[in-house]
Coordinates of C-alpha atoms in Angstrom, one line a residue:
M1 CA -24.3 21.4 2.5
T2 CA -21.5 23.5 1.2
D3 CA -21.3 25.5 -2.0
V4 CA -18.2 27.5 -3.0
L5 CA -17.4 30.2 -5.6
A6 CA -13.9 29.5 -6.9
P7 CA -11.7 32.3 -8.2
A8 CA -11.8 33.3 -11.8
S9 CA -10.1 35.8 -14.0
P10 CA -12.3 38.9 -14.5
D11 CA -11.5 38.9 -18.3
T12 CA -12.7 35.4 -18.8
A13 CA -15.3 35.0 -16.2
A14 CA -18.2 35.2 -18.7
A15 CA -16.7 32.5 -20.9
A16 CA -15.6 30.0 -18.3
P17 CA -18.1 27.2 -17.7
K18 CA -19.8 27.2 -14.3
I19 CA -20.1 24.0 -12.2
G20 CA -22.5 24.0 -9.2
F21 CA -21.1 22.0 -6.3
V22 CA -22.7 20.6 -3.1
S23 CA -20.7 18.7 -0.5
L24 CA -22.6 16.6 2.1
G25 CA -21.3 14.3 4.8
C26 CA -18.2 14.0 7.0
P27 CA -14.8 15.7 6.9
K28 CA -13.5 12.8 4.8
A29 CA -16.0 13.6 2.1
L30 CA -15.2 17.3 2.4
T31 CA -11.6 16.5 1.5
D32 CA -12.8 14.6 -1.6
S33 CA -14.8 17.7 -2.5
E34 CA -11.7 19.9 -2.1
L35 CA -9.7 17.7 -4.5
I36 CA -12.4 17.9 -7.1
L37 CA -12.8 21.7 -6.7
T38 CA -9.0 22.2 -6.9
Q39 CA -8.9 20.2 -10.2
L40 CA -11.9 22.2 -11.6
S41 CA -10.2 25.4 -10.8
A42 CA -6.9 24.2 -12.3
E43 CA -8.7 23.5 -15.6
G44 CA -10.3 26.9 -15.7
Y45 CA -13.8 26.0 -14.5
R46 CA -15.7 28.2 -12.1
T47 CA -18.2 27.1 -9.5
S48 CA -21.7 28.6 -9.1
K49 CA -23.5 29.3 -5.8
T50 CA -26.8 28.3 -7.4
F51 CA -28.0 25.3 -9.3
A52 CA -29.9 27.4 -11.8
G53 CA -26.8 29.4 -12.8
A54 CA -24.6 26.4 -13.5
D55 CA -23.8 24.5 -16.7
L56 CA -23.7 21.3 -14.6
V57 CA -24.1 20.4 -10.9
I58 CA -21.9 17.9 -8.9
V59 CA -23.4 16.5 -5.7
N60 CA -20.9 14.8 -3.3
T61 CA -23.2 12.5 -1.2
C62 CA -23.2 10.7 2.1
G63 CA -24.7 7.2 2.5
F64 CA -23.9 6.1 6.0
I65 CA -27.2 6.3 7.8
D66 CA -30.8 6.6 6.6
D67 CA -31.1 10.3 7.3
A68 CA -27.9 11.0 5.3
V69 CA -29.2 8.9 2.4
K70 CA -32.5 10.8 2.4
E71 CA -30.7 14.2 2.5
S72 CA -28.4 13.1 -0.4
L73 CA -31.3 11.8 -2.5
D74 CA -33.4 15.0 -1.8
T75 CA -30.4 17.2 -2.8
I76 CA -29.9 15.3 -6.0
G77 CA -33.7 15.7 -6.7
E78 CA -33.4 19.5 -6.1
A79 CA -30.4 19.8 -8.4
L80 CA -32.2 17.9 -11.2
A81 CA -35.3 20.0 -10.8
E82 CA -33.5 23.3 -10.9
N83 CA -30.7 22.5 -13.3
G84 CA -31.3 19.1 -14.9
R85 CA -27.6 18.2 -15.5
V86 CA -26.2 16.4 -12.4
I87 CA -23.2 14.3 -11.6
V88 CA -23.3 12.3 -8.4
T89 CA -20.2 11.2 -6.4
G90 CA -19.4 10.0 -2.9
C91 CA -20.5 7.2 -0.6
L92 CA -24.1 7.0 -1.8
G93 CA -22.9 6.6 -5.3
A94 CA -21.4 3.3 -4.3
K95 CA -24.6 2.0 -2.7
A96 CA -26.4 -0.9 -4.4
G97 CA -30.1 -0.7 -5.3
K98 CA -33.0 -1.9 -3.1
D99 CA -32.8 -5.4 -4.4
G100 CA -29.1 -5.7 -3.8
G101 CA -28.2 -5.0 -7.4
G102 CA -27.8 -2.0 -9.7
N103 CA -27.3 1.4 -8.2
L104 CA -29.6 3.2 -5.7
V105 CA -29.0 6.6 -7.1
R106 CA -29.9 5.6 -10.6
E107 CA -33.0 3.7 -9.4
V108 CA -34.3 6.8 -7.6
H109 CA -32.9 9.4 -10.1
P110 CA -32.4 7.8 -13.5
K111 CA -31.8 11.1 -15.2
V112 CA -28.4 11.8 -13.5
L113 CA -25.6 12.1 -16.0
A114 CA -23.0 10.0 -14.1
V115 CA -22.6 8.3 -10.7
T116 CA -19.2 7.5 -9.1
G117 CA -18.2 6.3 -5.6
P118 CA -16.1 8.2 -3.1
H119 CA -12.5 9.5 -3.7
A120 CA -13.0 9.4 -7.5
T121 CA -11.7 12.7 -8.6
Q122 CA -10.6 11.5 -12.0
E123 CA -13.9 9.7 -12.7
V124 CA -15.8 12.9 -11.8
M125 CA -13.5 15.0 -14.0
D126 CA -14.0 12.6 -16.9
A127 CA -17.8 13.0 -16.6
V128 CA -17.4 16.8 -16.4
H129 CA -15.2 16.8 -19.6
L130 CA -17.8 14.7 -21.4
H131 CA -20.8 17.0 -20.7
V132 CA -19.1 20.4 -20.2
P133 CA -15.8 20.5 -22.3
K134 CA -13.0 22.2 -20.4
P135 CA -11.9 25.7 -21.3
H136 CA -9.1 26.0 -23.9
D137 CA -6.8 28.0 -21.5
P138 CA -6.6 26.5 -18.0
F139 CA -5.7 29.1 -15.4
V140 CA -3.3 27.0 -13.3
D141 CA -1.8 30.1 -11.8
L142 CA -5.2 30.9 -10.1
V143 CA -5.1 27.8 -8.0
P144 CA -3.3 28.3 -4.6
P145 CA -0.6 25.8 -3.7
Q146 CA -2.8 24.3 -0.9
G147 CA -5.7 23.8 -3.4
I148 CA -9.3 24.9 -3.0
K149 CA -10.6 24.5 0.6
L150 CA -14.2 24.4 1.9
T151 CA -13.1 25.3 5.4
P152 CA -12.3 28.8 6.7
R153 CA -8.8 29.9 5.8
H154 CA -7.4 29.3 9.3
Y155 CA -8.1 25.6 9.6
A156 CA -8.1 22.6 7.3
Y157 CA -8.6 18.8 7.2
L158 CA -5.7 16.6 6.2
K159 CA -6.8 13.1 5.1
I160 CA -4.1 10.5 5.5
S161 CA -5.8 7.4 4.2
E162 CA -8.9 6.0 2.5
G163 CA -11.1 3.1 3.4
C164 CA -11.1 0.7 6.4
N165 CA -10.0 -2.8 7.1
H166 CA -12.6 -3.4 9.9
R167 CA -16.0 -5.0 9.4
C168 CA -18.0 -3.5 12.2
T169 CA -21.5 -5.0 12.0
F170 CA -23.3 -1.6 12.1
C171 CA -21.2 0.0 9.4
I172 CA -21.2 -0.2 5.6
I173 CA -18.4 2.3 5.0
P174 CA -15.9 -0.5 3.7
S175 CA -18.4 -1.6 1.1
M176 CA -18.5 2.0 -0.2
R177 CA -14.9 3.3 0.4
G178 CA -13.1 -0.1 0.3
D179 CA -10.2 -1.4 2.4
L180 CA -7.5 0.8 4.0
V181 CA -5.2 2.6 1.5
S182 CA -2.7 4.8 3.2
R183 CA -1.4 7.9 1.4
P184 CA 2.4 8.1 0.9
V185 CA 3.9 9.8 3.9
G186 CA 5.8 12.3 1.8
D187 CA 2.6 13.4 0.1
V188 CA 0.8 13.9 3.4
L189 CA 3.6 15.9 4.9
S190 CA 4.1 18.0 1.7
E191 CA 0.3 18.9 1.8
A192 CA 0.6 19.7 5.5
R193 CA 3.5 22.1 4.9
A194 CA 1.6 23.8 2.0
L195 CA -1.4 24.3 4.3
F196 CA 0.7 25.8 7.1
E197 CA 2.4 28.0 4.6
S198 CA -1.0 29.3 3.3
G199 CA -1.9 30.5 6.8
V200 CA -3.6 27.4 8.3
K201 CA -3.4 27.6 12.1
E202 CA -5.1 24.3 12.8
L203 CA -4.7 21.0 11.0
L204 CA -7.3 18.3 11.6
V205 CA -6.0 14.8 10.7
V206 CA -8.8 12.6 9.5
S207 CA -9.3 9.1 8.0
Q208 CA -11.6 6.1 8.7
D209 CA -9.0 4.7 11.1
T210 CA -6.1 7.1 11.9
S211 CA -4.4 4.6 14.2
A212 CA -4.1 2.1 11.3
Y213 CA -2.1 4.4 9.1
G214 CA 0.5 2.4 7.2
V215 CA -0.8 -1.1 8.1
D216 CA -1.7 -1.8 4.5
V217 CA 1.9 -1.0 3.3
K218 CA 3.5 -2.7 6.3
Y219 CA 4.8 0.7 7.6
R220 CA 7.2 1.0 4.7
T221 CA 9.8 3.8 4.8
G222 CA 9.0 6.8 2.6
F223 CA 11.0 10.0 2.1
W224 CA 10.2 13.6 2.8
D225 CA 12.6 16.5 2.6
G226 CA 15.4 14.1 1.8
K227 CA 15.0 12.0 5.0
P228 CA 13.5 8.6 5.6
V229 CA 10.1 8.6 7.4
K230 CA 8.1 5.4 8.2
T231 CA 4.5 5.3 7.0
R232 CA 3.3 4.9 10.6
M233 CA 1.0 6.9 12.9
F234 CA 3.7 7.9 15.4
D235 CA 6.3 8.9 12.8
L236 CA 3.7 10.9 10.9
C237 CA 2.7 12.7 14.2
E238 CA 6.3 13.4 15.0
Q239 CA 6.9 15.1 11.7
L240 CA 3.6 17.0 11.9
A241 CA 4.6 18.2 15.4
Q242 CA 7.8 19.6 14.0
L243 CA 5.9 21.5 11.3
A244 CA 3.4 22.7 13.9
D245 CA 6.3 24.0 16.0
Q246 CA 7.8 25.8 13.0
Y247 CA 4.6 27.5 12.0
G248 CA 3.1 28.1 15.4
S249 CA 0.0 26.0 14.6
W250 CA -2.1 23.2 16.1
V251 CA -2.4 19.6 15.0
R252 CA -5.6 17.7 16.1
L253 CA -6.2 13.9 15.7
H254 CA -9.5 12.5 14.8
Y255 CA -10.9 8.9 14.5
V256 CA -8.2 7.3 16.6
Y257 CA -8.9 3.7 17.6
P258 CA -7.6 2.8 21.0
Y259 CA -4.8 0.4 19.9
P260 CA -1.8 0.0 22.3
H261 CA 0.6 1.8 19.9
V262 CA -1.5 5.0 20.4
D263 CA 0.3 5.2 23.8
E264 CA 3.5 6.3 21.9
V265 CA 1.7 9.5 20.7
I266 CA 0.6 10.7 24.2
P267 CA 4.0 12.1 25.2
L268 CA 3.8 14.4 22.1
M269 CA 0.5 15.6 23.5
A270 CA 1.9 16.0 27.0
S271 CA 4.6 18.3 25.6
G272 CA 1.9 20.3 23.7
R273 CA 3.5 19.5 20.3
I274 CA 0.3 17.7 19.2
L275 CA -2.9 18.9 20.8
P276 CA -3.8 16.8 23.9
Y277 CA -7.1 15.8 22.3
L278 CA -8.2 12.4 21.1
D279 CA -11.4 11.7 19.1
V280 CA -11.8 8.0 19.9
P281 CA -14.9 6.2 18.5
F282 CA -15.5 3.7 21.4
Q283 CA -19.2 3.0 20.4
H284 CA -19.8 0.9 23.6
A285 CA -18.2 -0.4 26.7
H286 CA -19.6 -3.8 27.4
P287 CA -17.4 -6.6 26.0
D288 CA -20.4 -8.7 24.7
V289 CA -21.9 -5.7 22.8
L290 CA -18.4 -4.8 21.4
K291 CA -18.1 -8.4 20.2
R292 CA -21.5 -8.2 18.5
M293 CA -20.4 -5.0 16.9
K294 CA -17.1 -6.6 15.9
R295 CA -15.2 -3.6 17.1
P296 CA -11.3 -3.6 16.9
A297 CA -9.0 -3.3 19.9
S298 CA -9.6 -4.6 23.4
G299 CA -12.7 -2.9 24.8
E300 CA -12.2 -4.5 28.2
R301 CA -9.0 -2.5 28.6
N302 CA -10.2 0.9 27.4
L303 CA -10.8 2.3 30.9
E304 CA -7.3 1.2 31.9
R305 CA -5.8 2.7 28.7
I306 CA -7.6 6.1 29.3
Q307 CA -6.3 6.3 32.8
R308 CA -2.7 5.6 31.6
W309 CA -3.1 8.3 28.9
R310 CA -4.2 10.8 31.5
E311 CA -1.3 10.0 33.8
I312 CA 1.1 10.9 30.9
S313 CA -0.9 13.9 29.7
P314 CA -3.2 15.3 32.5
E315 CA -4.7 17.9 30.2
L316 CA -5.9 15.3 27.7
V317 CA -9.4 15.8 26.4
I318 CA -11.3 12.8 25.0
R319 CA -14.3 13.0 22.7
S320 CA -16.2 9.9 21.5
T321 CA -19.4 8.6 19.9
F322 CA -21.6 5.8 21.2
I323 CA -24.5 3.7 20.1
A324 CA -27.4 3.0 22.5
G325 CA -29.9 0.2 21.9
F326 CA -27.7 -2.0 19.8
P327 CA -29.4 -5.3 18.9
G328 CA -29.4 -7.6 21.9
E329 CA -28.3 -4.9 24.4
T330 CA -29.6 -5.8 27.9
E331 CA -30.3 -3.2 30.6
A332 CA -27.2 -4.5 32.4
E333 CA -25.1 -4.0 29.3
F334 CA -26.4 -0.5 28.9
Q335 CA -25.7 0.3 32.5
T336 CA -22.1 -0.8 31.9
L337 CA -22.0 1.9 29.1
L338 CA -23.3 4.6 31.5
D339 CA -20.8 3.6 34.2
F340 CA -18.0 3.7 31.6
V341 CA -18.8 7.3 30.6
G342 CA -18.7 8.4 34.2
E343 CA -15.5 6.5 35.2
A344 CA -13.6 7.4 32.0
Q345 CA -14.7 11.0 32.4
I346 CA -15.4 11.4 28.6
D347 CA -15.1 15.2 28.0
R348 CA -17.3 15.3 24.9
A349 CA -19.7 12.5 23.9
G350 CA -22.3 12.0 21.2
C351 CA -24.8 9.2 21.0
F352 CA -27.0 7.6 18.3
A353 CA -30.0 5.4 19.0
Y354 CA -29.2 2.3 16.9
S355 CA -30.7 2.6 13.5
P356 CA -30.7 -0.3 11.0
V357 CA -28.7 0.6 7.9
E358 CA -29.5 -1.2 4.7
G359 CA -26.7 -3.7 4.0
A360 CA -25.3 -3.8 7.5
A361 CA -24.6 -7.2 9.1
A362 CA -26.1 -6.0 12.4
N363 CA -29.6 -6.2 10.9
D364 CA -29.4 -10.0 11.2
I365 CA -28.4 -10.0 14.9
P366 CA -31.3 -11.2 17.0
G367 CA -32.8 -9.0 19.7
M368 CA -33.7 -5.8 17.8
L369 CA -35.1 -3.4 20.5
P370 CA -38.2 -1.3 20.0
L371 CA -37.5 2.2 18.8
E372 CA -38.9 3.8 21.9
V373 CA -36.4 1.7 24.0
R374 CA -33.5 2.8 21.8
E375 CA -34.5 6.4 22.0
E376 CA -35.1 6.3 25.7
R377 CA -31.6 4.8 26.3
R378 CA -30.1 7.5 24.1
A379 CA -31.7 10.2 26.1
R380 CA -30.5 8.6 29.4
F381 CA -27.0 8.3 28.0
M382 CA -26.9 12.0 27.0
A383 CA -28.1 13.1 30.4
V384 CA -25.2 11.2 32.0
A385 CA -22.7 12.3 29.4
E386 CA -23.7 16.0 29.6
A387 CA -23.4 16.0 33.4
V388 CA -19.9 14.7 33.1
S389 CA -19.0 17.1 30.3
I390 CA -20.3 20.2 32.2
A391 CA -18.5 19.2 35.4
R392 CA -15.3 18.9 33.5
L393 CA -15.9 22.3 31.9
Q394 CA -16.4 23.9 35.3
R395 CA -12.9 22.9 36.2
R396 CA -11.6 25.3 33.5
V397 CA -13.0 28.4 35.3
G398 CA -10.1 30.6 36.4
A399 CA -7.7 29.1 34.0
T400 CA -6.0 31.0 31.2
M401 CA -6.3 29.2 27.8
Q402 CA -5.0 29.8 24.3
V403 CA -8.0 30.3 22.0
L404 CA -8.1 30.3 18.2
V405 CA -10.6 33.0 17.1
D406 CA -13.2 31.8 14.6
S407 CA -15.4 35.0 14.4
A408 CA -14.9 38.5 15.6
P409 CA -17.7 41.0 14.8
G410 CA -17.3 44.7 15.2
L411 CA -13.7 44.7 14.0
G412 CA -12.8 42.5 16.9
R413 CA -13.6 45.0 19.6
K414 CA -17.0 43.5 20.5
G415 CA -15.8 40.1 21.5
G416 CA -16.1 37.0 19.4
V417 CA -16.2 33.2 19.3
G418 CA -13.2 30.9 19.3
R419 CA -12.1 27.4 20.4
S420 CA -9.5 26.0 22.8
Y421 CA -7.5 22.9 22.2
A422 CA -10.4 21.0 23.7
D423 CA -12.8 22.0 21.0
A424 CA -12.9 20.7 17.4
P425 CA -14.7 22.9 14.9
E426 CA -18.4 22.2 14.3
I427 CA -18.3 19.2 16.7
D428 CA -17.5 20.4 20.2
G429 CA -18.3 23.5 22.2
T430 CA -16.7 27.0 21.8
V431 CA -15.2 29.7 23.9
R432 CA -17.4 32.8 23.8
L433 CA -15.0 35.7 24.1
L434 CA -16.1 38.9 25.9
P435 CA -15.0 42.3 24.5
P436 CA -11.3 43.0 25.3
L437 CA -10.8 45.1 28.4
K438 CA -8.3 47.3 26.7
A439 CA -9.7 49.5 23.9
S440 CA -6.5 49.0 21.9
K441 CA -6.8 45.2 21.8
T442 CA -8.8 43.6 19.0
L443 CA -9.6 40.0 18.2
K444 CA -8.7 38.8 14.7
V445 CA -10.2 35.8 13.0
G446 CA -7.6 33.0 12.4
E447 CA -5.3 34.2 15.1
F448 CA -4.6 33.0 18.7
T449 CA -5.5 35.0 21.8
K450 CA -5.2 34.3 25.5
A451 CA -8.4 34.3 27.5
Q452 CA -9.1 33.8 31.2
I453 CA -12.1 31.5 31.6
V454 CA -14.7 33.2 33.7
G455 CA -17.8 31.0 33.3
V456 CA -19.6 28.1 31.7
Q457 CA -22.7 28.3 29.5
G458 CA -24.1 25.0 28.4
H459 CA -21.3 23.2 26.5
D460 CA -19.4 26.5 26.0
L461 CA -16.9 28.4 28.0
I462 CA -17.0 32.2 28.6
G463 CA -13.5 33.8 28.2
Q464 CA -12.1 37.2 28.9
P465 CA -9.3 38.1 26.5
V466 CA -6.1 39.0 28.5

């Protein structure tokens, strides 16, 4: 949950309406929140850190799995109890009621003022205007060019598209976020440059399917800085790499499906212009399970593809998520998954025990496994995955790595915590930085430092600044 206090003029702070804001869910939802917060700030609203102190509360929800639905509904209930005036947006806002009709949020919390789906900035603002009229004098000059961000100043998410064209049987995201809609390439690159100019040192590219960028517009040619650029993953990455070179920053790719054309991006990673890091949602490894999941791309060739990627870019780090205990999964199919994680040497892996999601097609697939079997397989998977991950971390000992500092207590003289290119924020491990050997050297949040890796602690590395 994230709440943010937006800037306001000292002279008008008392008069400006306050909007409470809670952001739940994934980085894609976070970027929706940032757009809404930016518009609120542009129109002169402030945000409140507490429900009780606000004129109105906005809750950006997640509705992907049951736990997320519960968290979102509970948060809406808390906001209603403490404030009473609540607007709901996000994925849960698009979820139908229990009988397949109506709206789930309104069924559970009929007193909410308005409900919208995801990426609905204008609809949210229309509801805000209806219930809390905007100030007479909007303070546009108080809004930074990069907009209002919910991340630390030194890294930011860049969303390149909305929705998804796939119909994976375990997923209901397309029913909430719709089909793929790629953002114009010029808009994406302009936002990237504004973020770099504001001091962002790491740009995390996100979408539901980053590899499919531009498919919906048939890779049409757009324009940026007076030059033609195709709306295509490789062309976008090439331009982002040029910006990263110019500003001395990182670009990290998330949610990359293993299509053949991803091979074109790997040389950019081998040269260090795009971080040699791929977040690839494989979900499983056995062909029959992947067919039941209706996963895109050729699962049978994933191991071959990974090996080819690593031949081109030996430093490549791969993180992925998997599902254990999918309906109909046999012990032999699960063993194929365990073998894949070991053979593919997945650096970072997460795993969910399959959980039925209301409205998902997978609920109708025969062979639902008992919960204890699903949980037991998840635990077995994580034991194998963690062993692979730790062994790969051990190979870093003795190496000198570039580290982006995330925290540095004691004015940076007492050490700190940072991340290498192999670590995405709030997902992967960290580099625990020891105090600098030289008294004159300090660590500064949001800046890069060199560190020699001297040890491994769980999923984290221990680094000595050099």
